[in-house]
Tab-separated table of C-alpha atoms in Angstrom:
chain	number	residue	atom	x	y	z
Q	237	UNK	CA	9.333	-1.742	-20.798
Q	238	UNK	CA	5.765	-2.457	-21.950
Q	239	UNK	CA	7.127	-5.210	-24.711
Q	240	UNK	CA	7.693	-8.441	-22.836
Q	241	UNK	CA	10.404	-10.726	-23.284
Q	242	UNK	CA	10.120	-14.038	-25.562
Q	243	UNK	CA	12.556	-15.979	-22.937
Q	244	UNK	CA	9.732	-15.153	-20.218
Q	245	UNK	CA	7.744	-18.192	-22.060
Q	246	UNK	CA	10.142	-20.161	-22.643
Q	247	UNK	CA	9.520	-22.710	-19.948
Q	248	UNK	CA	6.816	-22.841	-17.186
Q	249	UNK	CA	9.289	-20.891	-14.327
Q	250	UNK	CA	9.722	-18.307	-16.887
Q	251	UNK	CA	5.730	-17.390	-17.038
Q	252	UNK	CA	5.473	-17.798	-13.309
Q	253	UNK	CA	8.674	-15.953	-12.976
Q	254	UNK	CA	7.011	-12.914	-15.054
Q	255	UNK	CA	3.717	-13.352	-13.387
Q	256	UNK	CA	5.628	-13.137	-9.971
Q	257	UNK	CA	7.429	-9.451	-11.314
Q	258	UNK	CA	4.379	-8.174	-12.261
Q	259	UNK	CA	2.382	-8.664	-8.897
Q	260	UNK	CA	5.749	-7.320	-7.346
Q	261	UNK	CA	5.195	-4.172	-9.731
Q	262	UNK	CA	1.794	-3.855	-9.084
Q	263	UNK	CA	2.539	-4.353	-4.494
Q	264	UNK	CA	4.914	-1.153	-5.577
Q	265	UNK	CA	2.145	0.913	-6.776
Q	266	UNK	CA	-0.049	0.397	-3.771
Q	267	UNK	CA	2.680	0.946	-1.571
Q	268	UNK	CA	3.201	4.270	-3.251
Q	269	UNK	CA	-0.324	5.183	-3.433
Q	270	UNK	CA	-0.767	4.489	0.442
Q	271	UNK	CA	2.663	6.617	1.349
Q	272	UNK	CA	0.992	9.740	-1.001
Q	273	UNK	CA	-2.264	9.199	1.031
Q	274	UNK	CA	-0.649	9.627	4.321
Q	275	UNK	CA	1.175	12.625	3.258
Q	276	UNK	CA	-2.228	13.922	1.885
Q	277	UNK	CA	-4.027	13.859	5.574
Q	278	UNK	CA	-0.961	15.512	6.727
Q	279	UNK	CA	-1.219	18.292	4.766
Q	280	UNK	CA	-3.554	21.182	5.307
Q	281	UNK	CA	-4.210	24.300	7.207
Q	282	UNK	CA	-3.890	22.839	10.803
Q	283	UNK	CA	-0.325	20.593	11.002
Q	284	UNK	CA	-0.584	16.791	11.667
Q	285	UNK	CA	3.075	14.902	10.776
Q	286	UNK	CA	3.215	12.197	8.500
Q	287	UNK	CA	3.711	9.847	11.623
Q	288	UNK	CA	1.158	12.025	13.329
Q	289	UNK	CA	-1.401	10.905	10.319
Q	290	UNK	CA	0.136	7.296	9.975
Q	291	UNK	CA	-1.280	6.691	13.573
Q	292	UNK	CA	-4.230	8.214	13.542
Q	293	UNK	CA	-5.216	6.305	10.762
Q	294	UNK	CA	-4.507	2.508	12.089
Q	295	UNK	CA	-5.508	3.722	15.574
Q	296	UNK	CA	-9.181	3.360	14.413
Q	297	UNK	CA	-8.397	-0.655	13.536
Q	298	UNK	CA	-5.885	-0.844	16.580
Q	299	UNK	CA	-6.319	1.240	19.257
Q	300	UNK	CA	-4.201	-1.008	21.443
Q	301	UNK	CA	-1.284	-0.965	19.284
Q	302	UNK	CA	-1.220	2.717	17.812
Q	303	UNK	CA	-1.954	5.862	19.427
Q	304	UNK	CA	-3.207	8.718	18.216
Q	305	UNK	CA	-4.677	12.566	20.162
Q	306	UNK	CA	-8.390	13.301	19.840
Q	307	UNK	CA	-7.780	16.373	17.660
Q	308	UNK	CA	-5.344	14.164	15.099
Q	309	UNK	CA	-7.896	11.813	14.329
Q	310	UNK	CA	-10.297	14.153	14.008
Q	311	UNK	CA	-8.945	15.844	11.736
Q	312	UNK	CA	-7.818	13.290	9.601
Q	313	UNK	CA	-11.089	10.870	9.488
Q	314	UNK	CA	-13.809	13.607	9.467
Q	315	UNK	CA	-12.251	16.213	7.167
Q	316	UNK	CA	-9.279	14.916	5.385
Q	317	UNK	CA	-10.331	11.410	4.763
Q	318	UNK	CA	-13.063	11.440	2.553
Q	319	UNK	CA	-11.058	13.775	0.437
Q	320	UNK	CA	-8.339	11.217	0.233
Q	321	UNK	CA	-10.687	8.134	-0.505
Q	322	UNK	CA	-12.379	9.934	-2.906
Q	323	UNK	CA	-9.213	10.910	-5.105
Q	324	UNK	CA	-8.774	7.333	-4.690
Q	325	UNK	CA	-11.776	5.975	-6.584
Q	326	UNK	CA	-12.138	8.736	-8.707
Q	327	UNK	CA	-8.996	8.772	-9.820
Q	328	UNK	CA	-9.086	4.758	-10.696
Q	329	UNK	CA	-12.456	5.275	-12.080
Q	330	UNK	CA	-11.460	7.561	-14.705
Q	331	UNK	CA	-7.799	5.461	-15.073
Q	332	UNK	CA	-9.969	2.229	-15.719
Q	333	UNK	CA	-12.231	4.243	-18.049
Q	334	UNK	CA	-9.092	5.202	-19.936
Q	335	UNK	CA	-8.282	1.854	-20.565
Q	336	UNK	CA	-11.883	0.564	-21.660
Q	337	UNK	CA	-11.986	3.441	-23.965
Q	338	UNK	CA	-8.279	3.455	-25.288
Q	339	UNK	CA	-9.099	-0.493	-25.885
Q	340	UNK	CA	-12.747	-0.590	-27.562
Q	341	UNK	CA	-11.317	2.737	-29.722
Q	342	UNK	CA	-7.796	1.500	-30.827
Q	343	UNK	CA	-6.667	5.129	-30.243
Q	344	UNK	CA	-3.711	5.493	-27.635
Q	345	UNK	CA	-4.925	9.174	-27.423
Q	346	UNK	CA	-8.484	7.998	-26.224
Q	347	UNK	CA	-9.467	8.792	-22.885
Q	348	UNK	CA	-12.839	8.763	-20.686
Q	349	UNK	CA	-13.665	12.209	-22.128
Q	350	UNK	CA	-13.708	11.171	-25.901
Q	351	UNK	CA	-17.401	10.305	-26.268
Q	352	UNK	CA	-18.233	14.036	-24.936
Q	353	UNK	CA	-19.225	12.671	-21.260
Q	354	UNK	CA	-17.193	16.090	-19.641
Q	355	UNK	CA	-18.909	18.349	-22.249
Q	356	UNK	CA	-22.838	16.624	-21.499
Q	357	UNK	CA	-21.836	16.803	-17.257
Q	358	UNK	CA	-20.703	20.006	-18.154
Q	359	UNK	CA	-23.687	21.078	-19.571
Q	360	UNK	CA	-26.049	19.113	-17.202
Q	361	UNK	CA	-23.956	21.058	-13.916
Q	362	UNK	CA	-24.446	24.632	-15.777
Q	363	UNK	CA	-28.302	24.177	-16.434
Q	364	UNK	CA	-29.189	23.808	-12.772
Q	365	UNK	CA	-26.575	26.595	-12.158
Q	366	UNK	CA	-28.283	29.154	-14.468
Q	367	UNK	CA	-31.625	28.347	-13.865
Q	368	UNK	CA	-31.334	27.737	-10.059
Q	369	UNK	CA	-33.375	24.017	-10.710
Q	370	UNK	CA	-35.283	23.536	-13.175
Q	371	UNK	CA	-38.862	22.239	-13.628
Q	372	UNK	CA	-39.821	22.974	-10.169
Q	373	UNK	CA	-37.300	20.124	-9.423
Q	374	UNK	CA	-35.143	22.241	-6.623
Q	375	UNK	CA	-38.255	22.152	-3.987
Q	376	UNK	CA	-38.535	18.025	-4.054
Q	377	UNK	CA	-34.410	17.709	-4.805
Q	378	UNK	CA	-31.640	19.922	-2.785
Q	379	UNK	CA	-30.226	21.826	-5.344
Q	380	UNK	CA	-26.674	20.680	-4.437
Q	381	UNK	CA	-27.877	17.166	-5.255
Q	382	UNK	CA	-30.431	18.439	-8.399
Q	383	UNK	CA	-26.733	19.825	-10.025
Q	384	UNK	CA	-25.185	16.161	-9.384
Q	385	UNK	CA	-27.822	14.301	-10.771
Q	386	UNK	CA	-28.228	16.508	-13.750
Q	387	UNK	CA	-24.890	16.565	-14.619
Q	388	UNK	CA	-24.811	12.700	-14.199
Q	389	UNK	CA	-27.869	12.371	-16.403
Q	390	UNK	CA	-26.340	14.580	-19.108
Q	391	UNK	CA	-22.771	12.829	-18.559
Q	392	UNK	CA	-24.513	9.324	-20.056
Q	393	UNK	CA	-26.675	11.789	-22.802
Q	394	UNK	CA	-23.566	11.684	-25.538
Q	395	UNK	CA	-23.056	7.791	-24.841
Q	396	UNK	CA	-26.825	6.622	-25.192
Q	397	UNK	CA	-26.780	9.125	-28.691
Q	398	UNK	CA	-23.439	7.543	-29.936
Q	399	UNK	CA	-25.300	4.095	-29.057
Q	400	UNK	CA	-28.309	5.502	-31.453
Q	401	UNK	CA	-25.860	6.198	-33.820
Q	402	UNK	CA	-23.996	3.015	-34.331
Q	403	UNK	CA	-27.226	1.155	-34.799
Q	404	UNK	CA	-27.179	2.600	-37.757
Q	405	UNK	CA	-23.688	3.113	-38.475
Q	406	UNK	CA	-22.295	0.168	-37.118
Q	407	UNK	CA	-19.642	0.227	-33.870
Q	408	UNK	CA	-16.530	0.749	-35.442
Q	409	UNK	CA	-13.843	2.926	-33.908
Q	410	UNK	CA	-13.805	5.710	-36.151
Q	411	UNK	CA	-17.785	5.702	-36.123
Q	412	UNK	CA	-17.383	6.040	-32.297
Q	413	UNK	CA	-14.610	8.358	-32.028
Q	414	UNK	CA	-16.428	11.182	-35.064
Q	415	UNK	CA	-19.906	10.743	-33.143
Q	416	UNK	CA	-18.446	11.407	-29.834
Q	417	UNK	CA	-16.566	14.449	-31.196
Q	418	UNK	CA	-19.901	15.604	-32.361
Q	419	UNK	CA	-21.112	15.489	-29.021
Q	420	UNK	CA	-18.801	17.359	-27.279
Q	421	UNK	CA	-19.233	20.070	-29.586
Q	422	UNK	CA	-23.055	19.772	-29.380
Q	423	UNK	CA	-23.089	20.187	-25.532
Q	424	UNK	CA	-20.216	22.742	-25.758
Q	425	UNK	CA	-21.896	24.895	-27.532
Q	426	UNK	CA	-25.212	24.429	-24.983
Q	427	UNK	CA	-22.492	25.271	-21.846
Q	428	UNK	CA	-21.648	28.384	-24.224
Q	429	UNK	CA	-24.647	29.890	-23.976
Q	430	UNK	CA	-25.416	29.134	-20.582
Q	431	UNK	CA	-22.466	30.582	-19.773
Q	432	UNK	CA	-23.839	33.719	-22.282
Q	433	UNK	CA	-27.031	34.053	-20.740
Q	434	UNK	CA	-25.900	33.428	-16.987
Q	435	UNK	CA	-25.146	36.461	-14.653
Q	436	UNK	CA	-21.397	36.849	-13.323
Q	437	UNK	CA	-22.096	34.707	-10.412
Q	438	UNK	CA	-23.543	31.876	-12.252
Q	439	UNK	CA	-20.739	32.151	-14.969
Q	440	UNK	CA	-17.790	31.865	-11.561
Q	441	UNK	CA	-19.690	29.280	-10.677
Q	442	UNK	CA	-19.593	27.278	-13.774
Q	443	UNK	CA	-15.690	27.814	-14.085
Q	444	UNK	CA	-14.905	26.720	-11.161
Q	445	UNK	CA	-17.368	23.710	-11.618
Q	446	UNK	CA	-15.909	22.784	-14.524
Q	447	UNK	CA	-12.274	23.169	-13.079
Q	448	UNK	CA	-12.601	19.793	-10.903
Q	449	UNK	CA	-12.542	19.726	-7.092
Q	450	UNK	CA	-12.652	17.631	-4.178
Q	451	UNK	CA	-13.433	20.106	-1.808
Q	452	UNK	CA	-16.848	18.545	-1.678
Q	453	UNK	CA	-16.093	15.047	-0.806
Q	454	UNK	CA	-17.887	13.558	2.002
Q	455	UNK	CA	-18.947	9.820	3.118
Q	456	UNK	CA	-21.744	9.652	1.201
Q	457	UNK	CA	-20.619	10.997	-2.575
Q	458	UNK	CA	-17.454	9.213	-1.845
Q	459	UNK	CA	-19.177	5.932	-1.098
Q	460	UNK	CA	-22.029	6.431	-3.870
Q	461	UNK	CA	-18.422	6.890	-6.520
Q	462	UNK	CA	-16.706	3.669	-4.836
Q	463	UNK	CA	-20.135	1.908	-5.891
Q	464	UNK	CA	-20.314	2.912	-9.048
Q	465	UNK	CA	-16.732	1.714	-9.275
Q	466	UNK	CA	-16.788	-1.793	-7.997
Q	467	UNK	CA	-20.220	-2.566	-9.627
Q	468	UNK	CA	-18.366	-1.873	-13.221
Q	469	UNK	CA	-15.220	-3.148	-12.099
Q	470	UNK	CA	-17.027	-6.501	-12.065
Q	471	UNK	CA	-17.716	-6.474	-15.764
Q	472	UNK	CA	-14.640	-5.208	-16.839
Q	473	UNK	CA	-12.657	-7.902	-15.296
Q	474	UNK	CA	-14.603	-10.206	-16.743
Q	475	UNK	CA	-13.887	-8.932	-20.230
Q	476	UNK	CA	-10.300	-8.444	-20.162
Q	477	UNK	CA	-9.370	-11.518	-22.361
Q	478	UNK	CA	-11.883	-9.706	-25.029
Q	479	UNK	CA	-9.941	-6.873	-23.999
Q	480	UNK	CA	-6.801	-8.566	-24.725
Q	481	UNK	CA	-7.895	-10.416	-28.144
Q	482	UNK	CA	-9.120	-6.663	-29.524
Q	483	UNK	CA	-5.280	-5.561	-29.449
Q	484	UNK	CA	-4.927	-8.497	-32.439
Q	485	UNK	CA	-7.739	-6.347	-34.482
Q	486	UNK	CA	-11.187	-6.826	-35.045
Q	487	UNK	CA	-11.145	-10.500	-37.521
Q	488	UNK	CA	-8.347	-11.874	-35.123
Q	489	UNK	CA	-10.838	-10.821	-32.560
Q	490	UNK	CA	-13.894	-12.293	-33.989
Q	491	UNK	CA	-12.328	-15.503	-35.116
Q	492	UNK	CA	-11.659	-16.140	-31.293
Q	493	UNK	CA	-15.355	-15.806	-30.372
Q	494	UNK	CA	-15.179	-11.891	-29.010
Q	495	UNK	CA	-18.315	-10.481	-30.217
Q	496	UNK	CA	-16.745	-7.317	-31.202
Q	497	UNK	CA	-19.484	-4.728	-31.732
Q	498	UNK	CA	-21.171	-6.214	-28.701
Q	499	UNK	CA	-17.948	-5.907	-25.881
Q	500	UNK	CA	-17.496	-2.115	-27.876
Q	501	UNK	CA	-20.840	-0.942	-26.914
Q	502	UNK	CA	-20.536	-2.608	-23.355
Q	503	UNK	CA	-17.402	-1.346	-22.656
Q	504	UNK	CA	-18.810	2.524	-23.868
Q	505	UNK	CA	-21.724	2.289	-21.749
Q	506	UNK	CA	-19.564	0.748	-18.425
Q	507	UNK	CA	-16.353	3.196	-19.225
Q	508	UNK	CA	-19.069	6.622	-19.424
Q	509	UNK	CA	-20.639	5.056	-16.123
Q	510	UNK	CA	-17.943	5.418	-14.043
Q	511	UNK	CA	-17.151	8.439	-15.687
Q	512	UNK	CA	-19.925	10.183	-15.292
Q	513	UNK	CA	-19.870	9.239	-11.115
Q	514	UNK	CA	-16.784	11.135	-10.931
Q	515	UNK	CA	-17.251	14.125	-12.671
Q	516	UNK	CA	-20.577	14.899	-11.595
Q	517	UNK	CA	-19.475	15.081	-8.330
Q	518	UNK	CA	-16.061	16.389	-8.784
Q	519	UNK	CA	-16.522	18.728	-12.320
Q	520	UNK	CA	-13.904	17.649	-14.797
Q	521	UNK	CA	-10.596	16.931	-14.261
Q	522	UNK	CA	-8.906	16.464	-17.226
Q	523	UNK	CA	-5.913	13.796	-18.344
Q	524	UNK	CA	-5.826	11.467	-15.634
Q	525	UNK	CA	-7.323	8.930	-17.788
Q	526	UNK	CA	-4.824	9.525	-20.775
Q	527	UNK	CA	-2.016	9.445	-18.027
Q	528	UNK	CA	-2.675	6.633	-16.113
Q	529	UNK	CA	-3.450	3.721	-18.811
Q	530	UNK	CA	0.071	5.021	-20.622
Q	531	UNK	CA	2.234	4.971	-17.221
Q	532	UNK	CA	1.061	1.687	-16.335
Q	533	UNK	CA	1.425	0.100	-20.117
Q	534	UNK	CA	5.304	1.519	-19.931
Q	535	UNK	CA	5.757	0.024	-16.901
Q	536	UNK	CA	3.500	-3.597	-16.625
Q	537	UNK	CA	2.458	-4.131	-20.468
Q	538	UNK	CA	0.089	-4.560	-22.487
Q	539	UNK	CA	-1.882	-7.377	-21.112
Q	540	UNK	CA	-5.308	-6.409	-19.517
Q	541	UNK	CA	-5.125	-8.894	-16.463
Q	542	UNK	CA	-1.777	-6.177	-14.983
Q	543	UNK	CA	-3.178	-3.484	-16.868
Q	544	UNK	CA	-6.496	-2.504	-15.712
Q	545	UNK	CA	-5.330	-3.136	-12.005
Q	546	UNK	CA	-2.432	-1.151	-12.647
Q	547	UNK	CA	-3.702	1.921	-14.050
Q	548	UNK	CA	-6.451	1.903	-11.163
Q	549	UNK	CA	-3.694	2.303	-8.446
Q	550	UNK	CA	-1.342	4.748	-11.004
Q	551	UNK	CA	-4.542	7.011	-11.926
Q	552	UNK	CA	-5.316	6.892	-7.935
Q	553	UNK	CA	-2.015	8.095	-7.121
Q	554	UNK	CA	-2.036	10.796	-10.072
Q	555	UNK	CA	-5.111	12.436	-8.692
Q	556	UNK	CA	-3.965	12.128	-4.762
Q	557	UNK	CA	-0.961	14.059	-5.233
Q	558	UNK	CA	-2.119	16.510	-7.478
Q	559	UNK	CA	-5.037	17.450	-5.074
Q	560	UNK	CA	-2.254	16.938	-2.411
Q	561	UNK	CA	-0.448	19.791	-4.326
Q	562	UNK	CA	-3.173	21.938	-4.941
Q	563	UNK	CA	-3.796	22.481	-1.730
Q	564	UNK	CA	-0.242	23.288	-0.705
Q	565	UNK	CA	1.511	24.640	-3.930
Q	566	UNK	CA	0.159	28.819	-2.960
Q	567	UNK	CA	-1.034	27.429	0.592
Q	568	UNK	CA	-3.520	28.582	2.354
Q	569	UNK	CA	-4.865	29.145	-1.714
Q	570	UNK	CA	-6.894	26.114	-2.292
Q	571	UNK	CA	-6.379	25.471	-6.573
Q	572	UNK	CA	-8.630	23.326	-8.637
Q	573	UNK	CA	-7.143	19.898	-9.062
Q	574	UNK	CA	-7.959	19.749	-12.201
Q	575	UNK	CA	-5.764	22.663	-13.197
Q	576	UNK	CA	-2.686	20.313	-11.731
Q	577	UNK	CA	-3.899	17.250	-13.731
Q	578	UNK	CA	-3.867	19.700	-17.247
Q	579	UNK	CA	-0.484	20.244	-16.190
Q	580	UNK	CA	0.289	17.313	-15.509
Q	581	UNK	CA	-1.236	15.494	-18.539
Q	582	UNK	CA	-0.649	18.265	-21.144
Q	583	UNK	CA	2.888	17.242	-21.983
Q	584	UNK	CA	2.551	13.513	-21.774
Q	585	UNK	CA	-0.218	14.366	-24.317
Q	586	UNK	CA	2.318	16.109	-26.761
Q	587	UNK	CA	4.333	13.648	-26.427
Q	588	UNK	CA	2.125	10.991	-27.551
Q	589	UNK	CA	1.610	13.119	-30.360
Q	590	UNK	CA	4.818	13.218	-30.966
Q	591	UNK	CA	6.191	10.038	-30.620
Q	592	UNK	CA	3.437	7.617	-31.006
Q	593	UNK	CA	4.027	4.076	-32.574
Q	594	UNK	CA	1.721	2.136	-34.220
Q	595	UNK	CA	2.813	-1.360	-32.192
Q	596	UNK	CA	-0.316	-2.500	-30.009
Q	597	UNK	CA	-2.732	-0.376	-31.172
């Protein structure tokens, strides 16, 4: 399904006809993605229906038209909703981060996590854990928000190295991929001894830090991650022809105009951005942004201009229902999402192992 058909260019109804399927796909998705968010504000510990949750939710915009009990909407705009809208962005963010990196690498098995952004926010979350704030920092910053902004700060650490790196090395994919693996196992080992030298609370702490949750989601992290998102989104759009002329190589690319080593570093530094938003509020949650980019590529292609949008909505979906499930699966036992993403991910990831072509990468 992602190899599309010669006859599709044949004439000019047969591009507009494939244009048309696409955006059909893509209406699908979003359809999909709004039905799993409904059933996500219906679920939890006090009962609201799907319908229940349906109304409550365009009763805000129409009050008129759809009605909806005080409790309801309560319930499903103060506590459940900023849960929902933030599995939303965050789980594009890290689906459109897939993408960049799975593009700017040439590695299908690529994902946001690559250039050791998880390991750094990992690390970054764990110091303030251990050390309860450091520097003195915790009496002018809450510690809640010191362990965001440290793991966000140590999320970009690997990227800004790697970028050190391939000044002298030059940009090239393997470059990238080797110095990225060498960060992850340079903040790895700093989480190991945090995790050595922490007491057993600290250590719990960490786990379930680096487990992924969206327990914490309110208004404001969710809106400060739906930032982050749009802002990049902007360049990223605007590079997916250079997107699209890197799938021909790195010559073909060049000989087109693409400044190759230029739109690599770019897309590093805008794919570990929106990274980095997400999992330093939400820990790590692993796969969604191998998943996501391979779904949609099955299902819409290869070209950037269905692709990127795509995987956004898929990766959205991915992390809804999983969190959707986590909450429900050993109910009233809340699990880490990010245990149901591993799941999730762990055999696509095999698979790609297994049966992984060379064609369009």
């Amino acid at each position: 399904m992602g190899t599309e058909h010669t006859n599709y260019w044949d004439s000019e109804d047969g591009y507009a006809s494939y244009v048309q399927q696409k955006y059909l796909l893509l209406f699908g998705c979003i359809v999909i993605l709004i039905v799993a968010s409904i059933a996500s504000l219906s679920a939890g510990s006090k009962a609201v229906g799907f319908f229940e949750a349906f109304n409550a939710v365009l009763n805000r915009f129409f009050p008129s038209v759809f009605s909806s009990g005080d409790i309801e909407s309560t319930i499903v705009w103060h506590l459940r909703m900023p849960r929902v809208f933030m599995g939303i962005v965050a789980g594009a963010a890290l689906a459109v981060a897939g993408v960049v990196m799975q593009n700017i690498l040439k590695n299908p098995l690529a994902s946001p996590y690559t250039l050791g952004v998880a390991s750094g926010a990992g690390f970054g979350a764990a110091l303030v854990i251990v050390t309860g704030g450091f520097l003195g920092l915790q009496v002018i910053i809450p510690e809640e928000w010191l362990l965001v902004v440290s793991a966000f700060v140590f999320a970009l650490a690997p990227a800004f190295l790697i970028i050190g790196i391939t000044k002298m090395k030059g940009s090239d994919s393997a470059t990238l991929i080797l110095a990225g693996i060498a960060m992850m196992y340079l903040f790895s080992a700093g989480l190991s001894l945090l995790q050595y030298v922490g007491d057993e609370s600290d250590v719990t702490a960490i786990v379930y830090w680096l487990f992924g949750s969206l327990g914490k989601a309110d208004w404001l992290n969710t809106g400060i991650v739906a930032l982050v998102l749009l802002v990049m989104l902007i360049p990223v759009l605007k590079w997916i022809w250079d997107f699209n002329a890197l799938m021909l190589g790195d010559e073909t690319a060049s000989s087109l105009g693409v400044d190759v080593e230029k739109i690599r570093i770019k897309g590093m530094i805008v794919a570990s951005l929106m990274t980095a938003a997400a999992v330093s509020f939400l820990g790590t949650i692993g796969f969604i942004g191998l998943v996501a980019p391979h779904i949609a590529r099955m299902i819409f292609g290869t070209d950037h201009r269905f692709l990127i949008p795509s995987s956004a909505v898929i990766g959205a979906v991915i992390l809804v229902a999983s969190d959707t499930a986590a909450r429900t699966v050993i109910y009233p036992e809340v699990l880490p999402v990010g245990i149901l993403t591993s799941f999730l991910g762990v055999p696509l990831f095999l698979y790609l192992i297994i049966k992984r072509r060379k064609r369009n990468w």
